[in-house]
């Protein structure tokens, strides 16, 4: 699960950065845009390292909600936020299935040895 979720978060890192560039053309000051985007980008990187800890998936969901909500500043982010929320769900759902399959395979290999 860590690999899939981390890949999604790194993609979000770049999307948040590009959204910040687009948001600078609006009414917000550059300091405001980069403070918010910087916090979001930092959160994605930190969350990559925290994925094995309890509560990390829930923080990831909060990040997805924030990404969708950023559509109020950059309208395209409604769509991109929804896409990344779907990717996050797939990463969590299928990542857990892959982890379970790996555990079963390891148990079978150990039993045969």
Short mmCIF file of C-alpha atoms in Angstrom, two decimals, residues 14-104:
data_model
loop_
_atom_site.label_atom_id
_atom_site.label_comp_id
_atom_site.label_asym_id
_atom_site.label_seq_id
_atom_site.Cartn_x
_atom_site.Cartn_y
_atom_site.Cartn_z
CA UNK A 14 3.45 18.49 -8.51
CA UNK A 15 -0.24 19.26 -9.07
CA UNK A 16 -0.30 21.50 -5.98
CA UNK A 17 2.79 23.33 -7.23
CA UNK A 18 1.31 23.89 -10.68
CA UNK A 19 -2.00 24.98 -9.15
CA UNK A 20 -0.04 27.55 -7.15
CA UNK A 21 1.39 28.97 -10.36
CA UNK A 22 -2.12 29.26 -11.80
CA UNK A 23 -3.51 30.75 -8.57
CA UNK A 24 -0.95 33.56 -8.70
CA UNK A 25 -2.79 35.02 -11.69
CA UNK A 26 -5.83 35.58 -9.45
CA UNK A 27 -6.55 38.10 -6.71
CA UNK A 28 -4.47 36.41 -4.00
CA UNK A 29 -1.01 37.64 -3.04
CA UNK A 30 2.00 35.52 -3.91
CA UNK A 31 2.80 35.11 -0.20
CA UNK A 32 -0.66 33.69 0.51
CA UNK A 33 -0.59 31.35 -2.48
CA UNK A 34 2.85 29.96 -1.70
CA UNK A 35 2.20 29.65 2.01
CA UNK A 36 -0.87 27.51 1.36
CA UNK A 37 0.71 25.59 -1.50
CA UNK A 38 3.94 25.12 0.42
CA UNK A 39 2.09 23.65 3.38
CA UNK A 40 0.19 21.32 1.05
CA UNK A 41 3.33 20.27 -0.77
CA UNK A 42 5.19 19.71 2.51
CA UNK A 43 2.27 17.66 3.80
CA UNK A 44 2.39 15.37 0.76
CA UNK A 45 6.11 14.70 1.23
CA UNK A 46 5.81 14.14 4.98
CA UNK A 47 2.82 11.89 4.49
CA UNK A 48 4.87 9.68 2.15
CA UNK A 49 7.09 8.84 5.10
CA UNK A 50 4.21 8.40 7.53
CA UNK A 51 2.12 5.93 5.51
CA UNK A 52 2.93 3.00 7.78
CA UNK A 53 1.73 4.89 10.88
CA UNK A 54 -1.82 4.87 12.22
CA UNK A 55 -3.96 7.72 10.97
CA UNK A 56 -1.90 8.42 7.85
CA UNK A 57 -4.65 7.26 5.50
CA UNK A 58 -7.14 9.56 7.25
CA UNK A 59 -4.74 12.51 6.90
CA UNK A 60 -4.47 11.57 3.23
CA UNK A 61 -8.26 11.79 2.94
CA UNK A 62 -8.17 15.25 4.53
CA UNK A 63 -5.56 16.24 1.95
CA UNK A 64 -7.85 14.98 -0.82
CA UNK A 65 -10.70 17.09 0.55
CA UNK A 66 -8.41 20.12 0.63
CA UNK A 67 -7.34 19.47 -2.93
CA UNK A 68 -10.96 19.39 -4.08
CA UNK A 69 -11.76 22.52 -2.04
CA UNK A 70 -8.91 24.35 -3.78
CA UNK A 71 -11.22 24.36 -6.79
CA UNK A 72 -12.80 27.49 -5.32
CA UNK A 73 -9.55 29.31 -6.16
CA UNK A 74 -8.52 27.37 -9.28
CA UNK A 75 -11.67 25.84 -10.83
CA UNK A 76 -9.74 23.09 -12.63
CA UNK A 77 -8.81 21.71 -9.22
CA UNK A 78 -12.38 20.49 -8.69
CA UNK A 79 -11.72 17.98 -11.46
CA UNK A 80 -8.09 17.23 -10.59
CA UNK A 81 -8.94 16.92 -6.90
CA UNK A 82 -11.67 14.40 -7.71
CA UNK A 83 -9.25 12.46 -9.93
CA UNK A 84 -6.63 12.31 -7.18
CA UNK A 85 -9.26 11.36 -4.59
CA UNK A 86 -10.16 8.43 -6.86
CA UNK A 87 -6.48 7.54 -7.21
CA UNK A 88 -6.10 7.75 -3.43
CA UNK A 89 -9.04 5.38 -2.94
CA UNK A 90 -7.58 2.95 -5.50
CA UNK A 91 -4.14 3.16 -3.86
CA UNK A 92 -5.55 2.38 -0.43
CA UNK A 93 -8.02 -0.28 -1.57
CA UNK A 94 -5.82 -2.20 -3.97
CA UNK A 95 -2.67 -1.59 -1.92
CA UNK A 96 -4.25 -3.41 1.02
CA UNK A 97 -5.27 -6.29 -1.25
CA UNK A 98 -1.72 -6.54 -2.58
CA UNK A 99 -0.32 -6.50 0.97
CA UNK A 100 -2.71 -9.30 1.97
CA UNK A 101 -1.71 -11.36 -1.07
CA UNK A 102 1.99 -10.86 -0.27
CA UNK A 103 1.39 -11.99 3.32
CA UNK A 104 -0.44 -15.13 2.12
#
